[in-house]
Every structure is written in C-alpha cells, then in structure tokens.
Amino acid sequence: IDQRIPSHGEDLERMRKNRILIDADLNQPDKQLLQIFTQTNIGPIFFEIIQRKGNEGFGEGNFQALFEAIERDQQKRGVL
C-alpha cells in the first residue's frame, strides 16, 4: 500500500486488523476510497461499506482482494 498509495496517511495496522481495504486512482493518490465488506451470513449476501475521501471510483483496485476473500469464505464453509 505504501508503494501504490504513498500519501495515504492511514494506520495500516488498524486497517489490517479491521479488514479495511484502501484504493486510489494512480493519477490522484491523495483521493482515496476505504472499503470494508461484511461476512456472508445469509447465503452469498454481503454488504459493502465505503468511505470516500475525494475518490469517486468503485474500488477497482480492491476487486481482486474481494474475490479472494469470497473464495476463502466459500472454501471455509465447504461451498467451493
């Protein structure tokens, strides 16, 4: 994260602990988007919570992390 978004100014340990993702447009690294996803407690349904810090994107950089988290959850539950 420090290499991809050097001016993020976030407490990365706190973010890791709380599973908060961060994304930014490489052309505007000072405009960030924070994301967190809830557990999938009702089948495949989950909620996404976003905090926009000037970023109007959709967290495209976090998509792979979301996919991997869903896949791990499905494996843990024996669904995949």
mmCIF file with all atom_site columns, N, CA and C in Angstrom:
data_model
loop_
_atom_site.group_PDB
_atom_site.id
_atom_site.type_symbol
_atom_site.label_atom_id
_atom_site.label_alt_id
_atom_site.label_comp_id
_atom_site.label_asym_id
_atom_site.label_entity_id
_atom_site.label_seq_id
_atom_site.pdbx_PDB_ins_code
_atom_site.Cartn_x
_atom_site.Cartn_y
_atom_site.Cartn_z
_atom_site.occupancy
_atom_site.B_iso_or_equiv
_atom_site.pdbx_formal_charge
_atom_site.auth_seq_id
_atom_site.auth_comp_id
_atom_site.auth_asym_id
_atom_site.auth_atom_id
_atom_site.pdbx_PDB_model_num
ATOM 1   N N  . ILE A 1 1  ? 0.834   -1.192  0.000   1.00 0.00 ? 1  ILE A N  1
ATOM 2   C CA . ILE A 1 1  ? 0.000   0.000   0.000   1.00 0.00 ? 1  ILE A CA 1
ATOM 3   C C  . ILE A 1 1  ? 0.871   1.245   0.000   1.00 0.00 ? 1  ILE A C  1
ATOM 4   N N  . ASP A 1 2  ? 1.926   1.239   0.797   1.00 0.00 ? 2  ASP A N  1
ATOM 5   C CA . ASP A 1 2  ? 2.797   2.414   0.851   1.00 0.00 ? 2  ASP A CA 1
ATOM 6   C C  . ASP A 1 2  ? 3.418   2.721   -0.509  1.00 0.00 ? 2  ASP A C  1
ATOM 7   N N  . GLN A 1 3  ? 3.698   1.701   -1.305  1.00 0.00 ? 3  GLN A N  1
ATOM 8   C CA . GLN A 1 3  ? 4.274   1.924   -2.633  1.00 0.00 ? 3  GLN A CA 1
ATOM 9   C C  . GLN A 1 3  ? 3.219   2.367   -3.628  1.00 0.00 ? 3  GLN A C  1
ATOM 10  N N  . ARG A 1 4  ? 2.028   1.785   -3.547  1.00 0.00 ? 4  ARG A N  1
ATOM 11  C CA . ARG A 1 4  ? 0.964   2.094   -4.504  1.00 0.00 ? 4  ARG A CA 1
ATOM 12  C C  . ARG A 1 4  ? 0.295   3.425   -4.200  1.00 0.00 ? 4  ARG A C  1
ATOM 13  N N  . ILE A 1 5  ? 0.118   3.733   -2.890  1.00 0.00 ? 5  ILE A N  1
ATOM 14  C CA . ILE A 1 5  ? -0.551  4.969   -2.468  1.00 0.00 ? 5  ILE A CA 1
ATOM 15  C C  . ILE A 1 5  ? 0.310   5.618   -1.386  1.00 0.00 ? 5  ILE A C  1
ATOM 16  N N  . PRO A 1 6  ? 1.430   6.234   -1.765  1.00 0.00 ? 6  PRO A N  1
ATOM 17  C CA . PRO A 1 6  ? 2.385   6.727   -0.766  1.00 0.00 ? 6  PRO A CA 1
ATOM 18  C C  . PRO A 1 6  ? 1.846   7.808   0.171   1.00 0.00 ? 6  PRO A C  1
ATOM 19  N N  . SER A 1 7  ? 0.854   8.563   -0.237  1.00 0.00 ? 7  SER A N  1
ATOM 20  C CA . SER A 1 7  ? 0.354   9.666   0.601   1.00 0.00 ? 7  SER A CA 1
ATOM 21  C C  . SER A 1 7  ? -0.924  9.307   1.347   1.00 0.00 ? 7  SER A C  1
ATOM 22  N N  . HIS A 1 8  ? -1.164  8.010   1.593   1.00 0.00 ? 8  HIS A N  1
ATOM 23  C CA . HIS A 1 8  ? -2.445  7.591   2.178   1.00 0.00 ? 8  HIS A CA 1
ATOM 24  C C  . HIS A 1 8  ? -2.664  8.106   3.598   1.00 0.00 ? 8  HIS A C  1
ATOM 25  N N  . GLY A 1 9  ? -1.651  8.159   4.431   1.00 0.00 ? 9  GLY A N  1
ATOM 26  C CA . GLY A 1 9  ? -1.785  8.682   5.793   1.00 0.00 ? 9  GLY A CA 1
ATOM 27  C C  . GLY A 1 9  ? -2.640  7.841   6.728   1.00 0.00 ? 9  GLY A C  1
ATOM 28  N N  . GLU A 1 10 ? -2.880  6.586   6.398   1.00 0.00 ? 10 GLU A N  1
ATOM 29  C CA . GLU A 1 10 ? -3.729  5.714   7.220   1.00 0.00 ? 10 GLU A CA 1
ATOM 30  C C  . GLU A 1 10 ? -2.883  4.820   8.127   1.00 0.00 ? 10 GLU A C  1
ATOM 31  N N  . ASP A 1 11 ? -3.472  4.384   9.225   1.00 0.00 ? 11 ASP A N  1
ATOM 32  C CA . ASP A 1 11 ? -2.844  3.439   10.147  1.00 0.00 ? 11 ASP A CA 1
ATOM 33  C C  . ASP A 1 11 ? -3.040  2.035   9.567   1.00 0.00 ? 11 ASP A C  1
ATOM 34  N N  . LEU A 1 12 ? -2.031  1.530   8.877   1.00 0.00 ? 12 LEU A N  1
ATOM 35  C CA . LEU A 1 12 ? -2.176  0.262   8.162   1.00 0.00 ? 12 LEU A CA 1
ATOM 36  C C  . LEU A 1 12 ? -2.405  -0.919  9.090   1.00 0.00 ? 12 LEU A C  1
ATOM 37  N N  . GLU A 1 13 ? -1.837  -0.904  10.265  1.00 0.00 ? 13 GLU A N  1
ATOM 38  C CA . GLU A 1 13 ? -2.063  -2.000  11.215  1.00 0.00 ? 13 GLU A CA 1
ATOM 39  C C  . GLU A 1 13 ? -3.534  -2.048  11.630  1.00 0.00 ? 13 GLU A C  1
ATOM 40  N N  . ARG A 1 14 ? -4.112  -0.893  11.915  1.00 0.00 ? 14 ARG A N  1
ATOM 41  C CA . ARG A 1 14 ? -5.537  -0.819  12.270  1.00 0.00 ? 14 ARG A CA 1
ATOM 42  C C  . ARG A 1 14 ? -6.395  -1.284  11.098  1.00 0.00 ? 14 ARG A C  1
ATOM 43  N N  . MET A 1 15 ? -6.005  -0.880  9.892   1.00 0.00 ? 15 MET A N  1
ATOM 44  C CA . MET A 1 15 ? -6.770  -1.278  8.714   1.00 0.00 ? 15 MET A CA 1
ATOM 45  C C  . MET A 1 15 ? -6.702  -2.789  8.505   1.00 0.00 ? 15 MET A C  1
ATOM 46  N N  . ARG A 1 16 ? -5.532  -3.373  8.653   1.00 0.00 ? 16 ARG A N  1
ATOM 47  C CA . ARG A 1 16 ? -5.399  -4.836  8.514   1.00 0.00 ? 16 ARG A CA 1
ATOM 48  C C  . ARG A 1 16 ? -6.253  -5.547  9.561   1.00 0.00 ? 16 ARG A C  1
ATOM 49  N N  . LYS A 1 17 ? -6.153  -5.083  10.793  1.00 0.00 ? 17 LYS A N  1
ATOM 50  C CA . LYS A 1 17 ? -6.903  -5.694  11.896  1.00 0.00 ? 17 LYS A CA 1
ATOM 51  C C  . LYS A 1 17 ? -8.406  -5.671  11.623  1.00 0.00 ? 17 LYS A C  1
ATOM 52  N N  . ASN A 1 18 ? -8.885  -4.589  11.035  1.00 0.00 ? 18 ASN A N  1
ATOM 53  C CA . ASN A 1 18 ? -10.317 -4.424  10.774  1.00 0.00 ? 18 ASN A CA 1
ATOM 54  C C  . ASN A 1 18 ? -10.722 -4.798  9.350   1.00 0.00 ? 18 ASN A C  1
ATOM 55  N N  . ARG A 1 19 ? -9.762  -5.328  8.590   1.00 0.00 ? 19 ARG A N  1
ATOM 56  C CA . ARG A 1 19 ? -10.017 -5.773  7.211   1.00 0.00 ? 19 ARG A CA 1
ATOM 57  C C  . ARG A 1 19 ? -10.552 -4.657  6.324   1.00 0.00 ? 19 ARG A C  1
ATOM 58  N N  . ILE A 1 20 ? -9.976  -3.494  6.461   1.00 0.00 ? 20 ILE A N  1
ATOM 59  C CA . ILE A 1 20 ? -10.362 -2.343  5.651   1.00 0.00 ? 20 ILE A CA 1
ATOM 60  C C  . ILE A 1 20 ? -9.419  -2.256  4.464   1.00 0.00 ? 20 ILE A C  1
ATOM 61  N N  . LEU A 1 21 ? -9.991  -2.144  3.284   1.00 0.00 ? 21 LEU A N  1
ATOM 62  C CA . LEU A 1 21 ? -9.210  -2.010  2.059   1.00 0.00 ? 21 LEU A CA 1
ATOM 63  C C  . LEU A 1 21 ? -9.101  -0.535  1.691   1.00 0.00 ? 21 LEU A C  1
ATOM 64  N N  . ILE A 1 22 ? -8.042  -0.177  0.997   1.00 0.00 ? 22 ILE A N  1
ATOM 65  C CA . ILE A 1 22 ? -7.858  1.197   0.536   1.00 0.00 ? 22 ILE A CA 1
ATOM 66  C C  . ILE A 1 22 ? -7.542  1.165   -0.947  1.00 0.00 ? 22 ILE A C  1
ATOM 67  N N  . ASP A 1 23 ? -8.084  2.127   -1.674  1.00 0.00 ? 23 ASP A N  1
ATOM 68  C CA . ASP A 1 23 ? -7.805  2.237   -3.097  1.00 0.00 ? 23 ASP A CA 1
ATOM 69  C C  . ASP A 1 23 ? -7.673  3.712   -3.436  1.00 0.00 ? 23 ASP A C  1
ATOM 70  N N  . ALA A 1 24 ? -6.989  4.000   -4.524  1.00 0.00 ? 24 ALA A N  1
ATOM 71  C CA . ALA A 1 24 ? -6.847  5.364   -5.023  1.00 0.00 ? 24 ALA A CA 1
ATOM 72  C C  . ALA A 1 24 ? -6.520  5.291   -6.501  1.00 0.00 ? 24 ALA A C  1
ATOM 73  N N  . ASP A 1 25 ? -6.932  6.306   -7.219  1.00 0.00 ? 25 ASP A N  1
ATOM 74  C CA . ASP A 1 25 ? -6.556  6.444   -8.621  1.00 0.00 ? 25 ASP A CA 1
ATOM 75  C C  . ASP A 1 25 ? -5.075  6.796   -8.655  1.00 0.00 ? 25 ASP A C  1
ATOM 76  N N  . LEU A 1 26 ? -4.304  6.104   -9.460  1.00 0.00 ? 26 LEU A N  1
ATOM 77  C CA . LEU A 1 26 ? -2.866  6.359   -9.514  1.00 0.00 ? 26 LEU A CA 1
ATOM 78  C C  . LEU A 1 26 ? -2.548  7.788   -9.938  1.00 0.00 ? 26 LEU A C  1
ATOM 79  N N  . ASN A 1 27 ? -3.468  8.428   -10.670 1.00 0.00 ? 27 ASN A N  1
ATOM 80  C CA . ASN A 1 27 ? -3.264  9.816   -11.089 1.00 0.00 ? 27 ASN A CA 1
ATOM 81  C C  . ASN A 1 27 ? -3.623  10.807  -9.990  1.00 0.00 ? 27 ASN A C  1
ATOM 82  N N  . GLN A 1 28 ? -4.380  10.369  -8.990  1.00 0.00 ? 28 GLN A N  1
ATOM 83  C CA . GLN A 1 28 ? -4.793  11.226  -7.870  1.00 0.00 ? 28 GLN A CA 1
ATOM 84  C C  . GLN A 1 28 ? -4.683  10.438  -6.566  1.00 0.00 ? 28 GLN A C  1
ATOM 85  N N  . PRO A 1 29 ? -3.470  10.086  -6.134  1.00 0.00 ? 29 PRO A N  1
ATOM 86  C CA . PRO A 1 29 ? -3.312  9.232   -4.950  1.00 0.00 ? 29 PRO A CA 1
ATOM 87  C C  . PRO A 1 29 ? -3.780  9.874   -3.648  1.00 0.00 ? 29 PRO A C  1
ATOM 88  N N  . ASP A 1 30 ? -3.967  11.189  -3.640  1.00 0.00 ? 30 ASP A N  1
ATOM 89  C CA . ASP A 1 30 ? -4.442  11.851  -2.422  1.00 0.00 ? 30 ASP A CA 1
ATOM 90  C C  . ASP A 1 30 ? -5.955  11.718  -2.257  1.00 0.00 ? 30 ASP A C  1
ATOM 91  N N  . LYS A 1 31 ? -6.647  11.227  -3.271  1.00 0.00 ? 31 LYS A N  1
ATOM 92  C CA . LYS A 1 31 ? -8.092  10.997  -3.205  1.00 0.00 ? 31 LYS A CA 1
ATOM 93  C C  . LYS A 1 31 ? -8.300  9.497   -3.075  1.00 0.00 ? 31 LYS A C  1
ATOM 94  N N  . GLN A 1 32 ? -8.720  9.082   -1.886  1.00 0.00 ? 32 GLN A N  1
ATOM 95  C CA . GLN A 1 32 ? -8.781  7.648   -1.592  1.00 0.00 ? 32 GLN A CA 1
ATOM 96  C C  . GLN A 1 32 ? -10.200 7.164   -1.333  1.00 0.00 ? 32 GLN A C  1
ATOM 97  N N  . LEU A 1 33 ? -10.321 5.853   -1.348  1.00 0.00 ? 33 LEU A N  1
ATOM 98  C CA . LEU A 1 33 ? -11.576 5.181   -1.061  1.00 0.00 ? 33 LEU A CA 1
ATOM 99  C C  . LEU A 1 33 ? -11.258 4.046   -0.091  1.00 0.00 ? 33 LEU A C  1
ATOM 100 N N  . LEU A 1 34 ? -11.959 4.016   1.037   1.00 0.00 ? 34 LEU A N  1
ATOM 101 C CA . LEU A 1 34 ? -11.796 2.935   2.013   1.00 0.00 ? 34 LEU A CA 1
ATOM 102 C C  . LEU A 1 34 ? -13.010 2.022   1.902   1.00 0.00 ? 34 LEU A C  1
ATOM 103 N N  . GLN A 1 35 ? -12.779 0.712   1.944   1.00 0.00 ? 35 GLN A N  1
ATOM 104 C CA . GLN A 1 35 ? -13.859 -0.264  1.803   1.00 0.00 ? 35 GLN A CA 1
ATOM 105 C C  . GLN A 1 35 ? -13.737 -1.346  2.855   1.00 0.00 ? 35 GLN A C  1
ATOM 106 N N  . ILE A 1 36 ? -14.897 -1.810  3.289   1.00 0.00 ? 36 ILE A N  1
ATOM 107 C CA . ILE A 1 36 ? -14.950 -2.989  4.148   1.00 0.00 ? 36 ILE A CA 1
ATOM 108 C C  . ILE A 1 36 ? -16.181 -3.783  3.720   1.00 0.00 ? 36 ILE A C  1
ATOM 109 N N  . PHE A 1 37 ? -16.073 -5.096  3.786   1.00 0.00 ? 37 PHE A N  1
ATOM 110 C CA . PHE A 1 37 ? -17.159 -5.983  3.389   1.00 0.00 ? 37 PHE A CA 1
ATOM 111 C C  . PHE A 1 37 ? -17.566 -6.824  4.589   1.00 0.00 ? 37 PHE A C  1
ATOM 112 N N  . THR A 1 38 ? -18.873 -6.981  4.792   1.00 0.00 ? 38 THR A N  1
ATOM 113 C CA . THR A 1 38 ? -19.357 -7.788  5.905   1.00 0.00 ? 38 THR A CA 1
ATOM 114 C C  . THR A 1 38 ? -19.196 -9.266  5.582   1.00 0.00 ? 38 THR A C  1
ATOM 115 N N  . GLN A 1 39 ? -19.324 -10.094 6.599   1.00 0.00 ? 39 GLN A N  1
ATOM 116 C CA . GLN A 1 39 ? -19.325 -11.544 6.412   1.00 0.00 ? 39 GLN A CA 1
ATOM 117 C C  . GLN A 1 39 ? -20.554 -11.928 5.596   1.00 0.00 ? 39 GLN A C  1
ATOM 118 N N  . THR A 1 40 ? -20.486 -13.039 4.909   1.00 0.00 ? 40 THR A N  1
ATOM 119 C CA . THR A 1 40 ? -21.642 -13.547 4.165   1.00 0.00 ? 40 THR A CA 1
ATOM 120 C C  . THR A 1 40 ? -22.420 -14.480 5.086   1.00 0.00 ? 40 THR A C  1
ATOM 121 N N  . ASN A 1 41 ? -23.339 -13.914 5.859   1.00 0.00 ? 41 ASN A N  1
ATOM 122 C CA . ASN A 1 41 ? -24.112 -14.689 6.833   1.00 0.00 ? 41 ASN A CA 1
ATOM 123 C C  . ASN A 1 41 ? -25.408 -15.245 6.263   1.00 0.00 ? 41 ASN A C  1
ATOM 124 N N  . ILE A 1 42 ? -25.911 -14.649 5.202   1.00 0.00 ? 42 ILE A N  1
ATOM 125 C CA . ILE A 1 42 ? -27.164 -15.100 4.599   1.00 0.00 ? 42 ILE A CA 1
ATOM 126 C C  . ILE A 1 42 ? -26.852 -15.539 3.171   1.00 0.00 ? 42 ILE A C  1
ATOM 127 N N  . GLY A 1 43 ? -26.403 -16.777 3.011   1.00 0.00 ? 43 GLY A N  1
ATOM 128 C CA . GLY A 1 43 ? -26.023 -17.251 1.681   1.00 0.00 ? 43 GLY A CA 1
ATOM 129 C C  . GLY A 1 43 ? -24.904 -16.395 1.119   1.00 0.00 ? 43 GLY A C  1
ATOM 130 N N  . PRO A 1 44 ? -25.037 -15.991 -0.149  1.00 0.00 ? 44 PRO A N  1
ATOM 131 C CA . PRO A 1 44 ? -23.973 -15.201 -0.774  1.00 0.00 ? 44 PRO A CA 1
ATOM 132 C C  . PRO A 1 44 ? -24.121 -13.688 -0.565  1.00 0.00 ? 44 PRO A C  1
ATOM 133 N N  . ILE A 1 45 ? -25.019 -13.275 0.326   1.00 0.00 ? 45 ILE A N  1
ATOM 134 C CA . ILE A 1 45 ? -25.290 -11.842 0.506   1.00 0.00 ? 45 ILE A CA 1
ATOM 135 C C  . ILE A 1 45 ? -24.298 -11.226 1.483   1.00 0.00 ? 45 ILE A C  1
ATOM 136 N N  . PHE A 1 46 ? -23.735 -10.094 1.087   1.00 0.00 ? 46 PHE A N  1
ATOM 137 C CA . PHE A 1 46 ? -22.841 -9.338  1.964   1.00 0.00 ? 46 PHE A CA 1
ATOM 138 C C  . PHE A 1 46 ? -23.093 -7.854  1.720   1.00 0.00 ? 46 PHE A C  1
ATOM 139 N N  . PHE A 1 47 ? -22.617 -7.031  2.629   1.00 0.00 ? 47 PHE A N  1
ATOM 140 C CA . PHE A 1 47 ? -22.738 -5.588  2.480   1.00 0.00 ? 47 PHE A CA 1
ATOM 141 C C  . PHE A 1 47 ? -21.356 -4.980  2.324   1.00 0.00 ? 47 PHE A C  1
ATOM 142 N N  . GLU A 1 48 ? -21.312 -3.922  1.536   1.00 0.00 ? 48 GLU A N  1
ATOM 143 C CA . GLU A 1 48 ? -20.076 -3.180  1.317   1.00 0.00 ? 48 GLU A CA 1
ATOM 144 C C  . GLU A 1 48 ? -20.258 -1.799  1.940   1.00 0.00 ? 48 GLU A C  1
ATOM 145 N N  . ILE A 1 49 ? -19.294 -1.391  2.747   1.00 0.00 ? 49 ILE A N  1
ATOM 146 C CA . ILE A 1 49 ? -19.331 -0.066  3.364   1.00 0.00 ? 49 ILE A CA 1
ATOM 147 C C  . ILE A 1 49 ? -18.157 0.720   2.798   1.00 0.00 ? 49 ILE A C  1
ATOM 148 N N  . ILE A 1 50 ? -18.436 1.920   2.304   1.00 0.00 ? 50 ILE A N  1
ATOM 149 C CA . ILE A 1 50 ? -17.423 2.739   1.641   1.00 0.00 ? 50 ILE A CA 1
ATOM 150 C C  . ILE A 1 50 ? -17.297 4.087   2.332   1.00 0.00 ? 50 ILE A C  1
ATOM 151 N N  . GLN A 1 51 ? -16.068 4.522   2.517   1.00 0.00 ? 51 GLN A N  1
ATOM 152 C CA . GLN A 1 51 ? -15.787 5.892   2.935   1.00 0.00 ? 51 GLN A CA 1
ATOM 153 C C  . GLN A 1 51 ? -14.996 6.527   1.801   1.00 0.00 ? 51 GLN A C  1
ATOM 154 N N  . ARG A 1 52 ? -15.553 7.570   1.228   1.00 0.00 ? 52 ARG A N  1
ATOM 155 C CA . ARG A 1 52 ? -14.886 8.264   0.126   1.00 0.00 ? 52 ARG A CA 1
ATOM 156 C C  . ARG A 1 52 ? -14.110 9.447   0.680   1.00 0.00 ? 52 ARG A C  1
ATOM 157 N N  . LYS A 1 53 ? -12.854 9.503   0.335   1.00 0.00 ? 53 LYS A N  1
ATOM 158 C CA . LYS A 1 53 ? -12.003 10.627  0.721   1.00 0.00 ? 53 LYS A CA 1
ATOM 159 C C  . LYS A 1 53 ? -11.594 11.340  -0.562  1.00 0.00 ? 53 LYS A C  1
ATOM 160 N N  . GLY A 1 54 ? -12.602 11.875  -1.246  1.00 0.00 ? 54 GLY A N  1
ATOM 161 C CA . GLY A 1 54 ? -12.366 12.573  -2.501  1.00 0.00 ? 54 GLY A CA 1
ATOM 162 C C  . GLY A 1 54 ? -12.379 11.671  -3.719  1.00 0.00 ? 54 GLY A C  1
ATOM 163 N N  . ASN A 1 55 ? -12.404 10.362  -3.537  1.00 0.00 ? 55 ASN A N  1
ATOM 164 C CA . ASN A 1 55 ? -12.371 9.410   -4.640  1.00 0.00 ? 55 ASN A CA 1
ATOM 165 C C  . ASN A 1 55 ? -13.796 9.026   -5.008  1.00 0.00 ? 55 ASN A C  1
ATOM 166 N N  . GLU A 1 56 ? -14.141 9.157   -6.272  1.00 0.00 ? 56 GLU A N  1
ATOM 167 C CA . GLU A 1 56 ? -15.485 8.818   -6.736  1.00 0.00 ? 56 GLU A CA 1
ATOM 168 C C  . GLU A 1 56 ? -15.516 7.483   -7.483  1.00 0.00 ? 56 GLU A C  1
ATOM 169 N N  . GLY A 1 57 ? -14.425 6.726   -7.423  1.00 0.00 ? 57 GLY A N  1
ATOM 170 C CA . GLY A 1 57 ? -14.355 5.437   -8.117  1.00 0.00 ? 57 GLY A CA 1
ATOM 171 C C  . GLY A 1 57 ? -15.117 4.356   -7.374  1.00 0.00 ? 57 GLY A C  1
ATOM 172 N N  . PHE A 1 58 ? -14.898 3.129   -7.796  1.00 0.00 ? 58 PHE A N  1
ATOM 173 C CA . PHE A 1 58 ? -15.610 1.986   -7.234  1.00 0.00 ? 58 PHE A CA 1
ATOM 174 C C  . PHE A 1 58 ? -14.675 0.983   -6.580  1.00 0.00 ? 58 PHE A C  1
ATOM 175 N N  . GLY A 1 59 ? -13.453 1.382   -6.272  1.00 0.00 ? 59 GLY A N  1
ATOM 176 C CA . GLY A 1 59 ? -12.517 0.464   -5.631  1.00 0.00 ? 59 GLY A CA 1
ATOM 177 C C  . GLY A 1 59 ? -12.023 -0.616  -6.561  1.00 0.00 ? 59 GLY A C  1
ATOM 178 N N  . GLU A 1 60 ? -11.830 -0.255  -7.829  1.00 0.00 ? 60 GLU A N  1
ATOM 179 C CA . GLU A 1 60 ? -11.400 -1.233  -8.820  1.00 0.00 ? 60 GLU A CA 1
ATOM 180 C C  . GLU A 1 60 ? -10.140 -1.974  -8.379  1.00 0.00 ? 60 GLU A C  1
ATOM 181 N N  . GLY A 1 61 ? -9.233  -1.280  -7.705  1.00 0.00 ? 61 GLY A N  1
ATOM 182 C CA . GLY A 1 61 ? -8.004  -1.907  -7.240  1.00 0.00 ? 61 GLY A CA 1
ATOM 183 C C  . GLY A 1 61 ? -8.238  -2.938  -6.149  1.00 0.00 ? 61 GLY A C  1
ATOM 184 N N  . ASN A 1 62 ? -9.391  -2.890  -5.493  1.00 0.00 ? 62 ASN A N  1
ATOM 185 C CA . ASN A 1 62 ? -9.707  -3.825  -4.415  1.00 0.00 ? 62 ASN A CA 1
ATOM 186 C C  . ASN A 1 62 ? -10.508 -5.032  -4.902  1.00 0.00 ? 62 ASN A C  1
ATOM 187 N N  . PHE A 1 63 ? -10.880 -5.054  -6.170  1.00 0.00 ? 63 PHE A N  1
ATOM 188 C CA . PHE A 1 63 ? -11.732 -6.122  -6.677  1.00 0.00 ? 63 PHE A CA 1
ATOM 189 C C  . PHE A 1 63 ? -11.101 -7.492  -6.482  1.00 0.00 ? 63 PHE A C  1
ATOM 190 N N  . GLN A 1 64 ? -9.829  -7.627  -6.789  1.00 0.00 ? 64 GLN A N  1
ATOM 191 C CA . GLN A 1 64 ? -9.154  -8.922  -6.635  1.00 0.00 ? 64 GLN A CA 1
ATOM 192 C C  . GLN A 1 64 ? -9.167  -9.367  -5.179  1.00 0.00 ? 64 GLN A C  1
ATOM 193 N N  . ALA A 1 65 ? -8.933  -8.433  -4.258  1.00 0.00 ? 65 ALA A N  1
ATOM 194 C CA . ALA A 1 65 ? -8.951  -8.769  -2.828  1.00 0.00 ? 65 ALA A CA 1
ATOM 195 C C  . ALA A 1 65 ? -10.343 -9.243  -2.410  1.00 0.00 ? 65 ALA A C  1
ATOM 196 N N  . LEU A 1 66 ? -11.388 -8.606  -2.918  1.00 0.00 ? 66 LEU A N  1
ATOM 197 C CA . LEU A 1 66 ? -12.756 -9.026  -2.607  1.00 0.00 ? 66 LEU A CA 1
ATOM 198 C C  . LEU A 1 66 ? -13.011 -10.437 -3.127  1.00 0.00 ? 66 LEU A C  1
ATOM 199 N N  . PHE A 1 67 ? -12.640 -10.691 -4.367  1.00 0.00 ? 67 PHE A N  1
ATOM 200 C CA . PHE A 1 67 ? -12.845 -12.008 -4.966  1.00 0.00 ? 67 PHE A CA 1
ATOM 201 C C  . PHE A 1 67 ? -12.147 -13.092 -4.152  1.00 0.00 ? 67 PHE A C  1
ATOM 202 N N  . GLU A 1 68 ? -10.908 -12.839 -3.766  1.00 0.00 ? 68 GLU A N  1
ATOM 203 C CA . GLU A 1 68 ? -10.150 -13.819 -2.988  1.00 0.00 ? 68 GLU A CA 1
ATOM 204 C C  . GLU A 1 68 ? -10.777 -14.045 -1.615  1.00 0.00 ? 68 GLU A C  1
ATOM 205 N N  . ALA A 1 69 ? -11.289 -12.992 -0.989  1.00 0.00 ? 69 ALA A N  1
ATOM 206 C CA . ALA A 1 69 ? -11.933 -13.131 0.322   1.00 0.00 ? 69 ALA A CA 1
ATOM 207 C C  . ALA A 1 69 ? -13.206 -13.966 0.216   1.00 0.00 ? 69 ALA A C  1
ATOM 208 N N  . ILE A 1 70 ? -13.990 -13.745 -0.827  1.00 0.00 ? 70 ILE A N  1
ATOM 209 C CA . ILE A 1 70 ? -15.216 -14.524 -1.032  1.00 0.00 ? 70 ILE A CA 1
ATOM 210 C C  . ILE A 1 70 ? -14.858 -15.990 -1.272  1.00 0.00 ? 70 ILE A C  1
ATOM 211 N N  . GLU A 1 71 ? -13.834 -16.213 -2.077  1.00 0.00 ? 71 GLU A N  1
ATOM 212 C CA . GLU A 1 71 ? -13.409 -17.585 -2.361  1.00 0.00 ? 71 GLU A CA 1
ATOM 213 C C  . GLU A 1 71 ? -12.931 -18.297 -1.091  1.00 0.00 ? 71 GLU A C  1
ATOM 214 N N  . ARG A 1 72 ? -12.159 -17.612 -0.252  1.00 0.00 ? 72 ARG A N  1
ATOM 215 C CA . ARG A 1 72 ? -11.699 -18.213 1.019   1.00 0.00 ? 72 ARG A CA 1
ATOM 216 C C  . ARG A 1 72 ? -12.885 -18.554 1.912   1.00 0.00 ? 72 ARG A C  1
ATOM 217 N N  . ASP A 1 73 ? -13.858 -17.652 1.976   1.00 0.00 ? 73 ASP A N  1
ATOM 218 C CA . ASP A 1 73 ? -15.042 -17.894 2.800   1.00 0.00 ? 73 ASP A CA 1
ATOM 219 C C  . ASP A 1 73 ? -15.809 -19.116 2.293   1.00 0.00 ? 73 ASP A C  1
ATOM 220 N N  . GLN A 1 74 ? -15.956 -19.228 0.987   1.00 0.00 ? 74 GLN A N  1
ATOM 221 C CA . GLN A 1 74 ? -16.667 -20.370 0.419   1.00 0.00 ? 74 GLN A CA 1
ATOM 222 C C  . GLN A 1 74 ? -15.923 -21.673 0.687   1.00 0.00 ? 74 GLN A C  1
ATOM 223 N N  . GLN A 1 75 ? -14.602 -21.645 0.595   1.00 0.00 ? 75 GLN A N  1
ATOM 224 C CA . GLN A 1 75 ? -13.813 -22.842 0.889   1.00 0.00 ? 75 GLN A CA 1
ATOM 225 C C  . GLN A 1 75 ? -13.953 -23.231 2.355   1.00 0.00 ? 75 GLN A C  1
ATOM 226 N N  . LYS A 1 76 ? -13.927 -22.233 3.234   1.00 0.00 ? 76 LYS A N  1
ATOM 227 C CA . LYS A 1 76 ? -14.053 -22.488 4.673   1.00 0.00 ? 76 LYS A CA 1
ATOM 228 C C  . LYS A 1 76 ? -15.403 -23.125 4.993   1.00 0.00 ? 76 LYS A C  1
ATOM 229 N N  . ARG A 1 77 ? -16.453 -22.694 4.289   1.00 0.00 ? 77 ARG A N  1
ATOM 230 C CA . ARG A 1 77 ? -17.792 -23.225 4.537   1.00 0.00 ? 77 ARG A CA 1
ATOM 231 C C  . ARG A 1 77 ? -18.074 -24.495 3.745   1.00 0.00 ? 77 ARG A C  1
ATOM 232 N N  . GLY A 1 78 ? -17.118 -24.929 2.891   1.00 0.00 ? 78 GLY A N  1
ATOM 233 C CA . GLY A 1 78 ? -17.307 -26.140 2.102   1.00 0.00 ? 78 GLY A CA 1
ATOM 234 C C  . GLY A 1 78 ? -18.229 -25.965 0.921   1.00 0.00 ? 78 GLY A C  1
ATOM 235 N N  . VAL A 1 79 ? -18.427 -24.742 0.483   1.00 0.00 ? 79 VAL A N  1
ATOM 236 C CA . VAL A 1 79 ? -19.319 -24.453 -0.637  1.00 0.00 ? 79 VAL A CA 1
ATOM 237 C C  . VAL A 1 79 ? -18.569 -24.531 -1.965  1.00 0.00 ? 79 VAL A C  1
ATOM 238 N N  . LEU A 1 80 ? -17.282 -24.312 -1.934  1.00 0.00 ? 80 LEU A N  1
ATOM 239 C CA . LEU A 1 80 ? -16.483 -24.287 -3.168  1.00 0.00 ? 80 LEU A CA 1
ATOM 240 C C  . LEU A 1 80 ? -15.601 -25.505 -3.260  1.00 0.00 ? 80 LEU A C  1
#
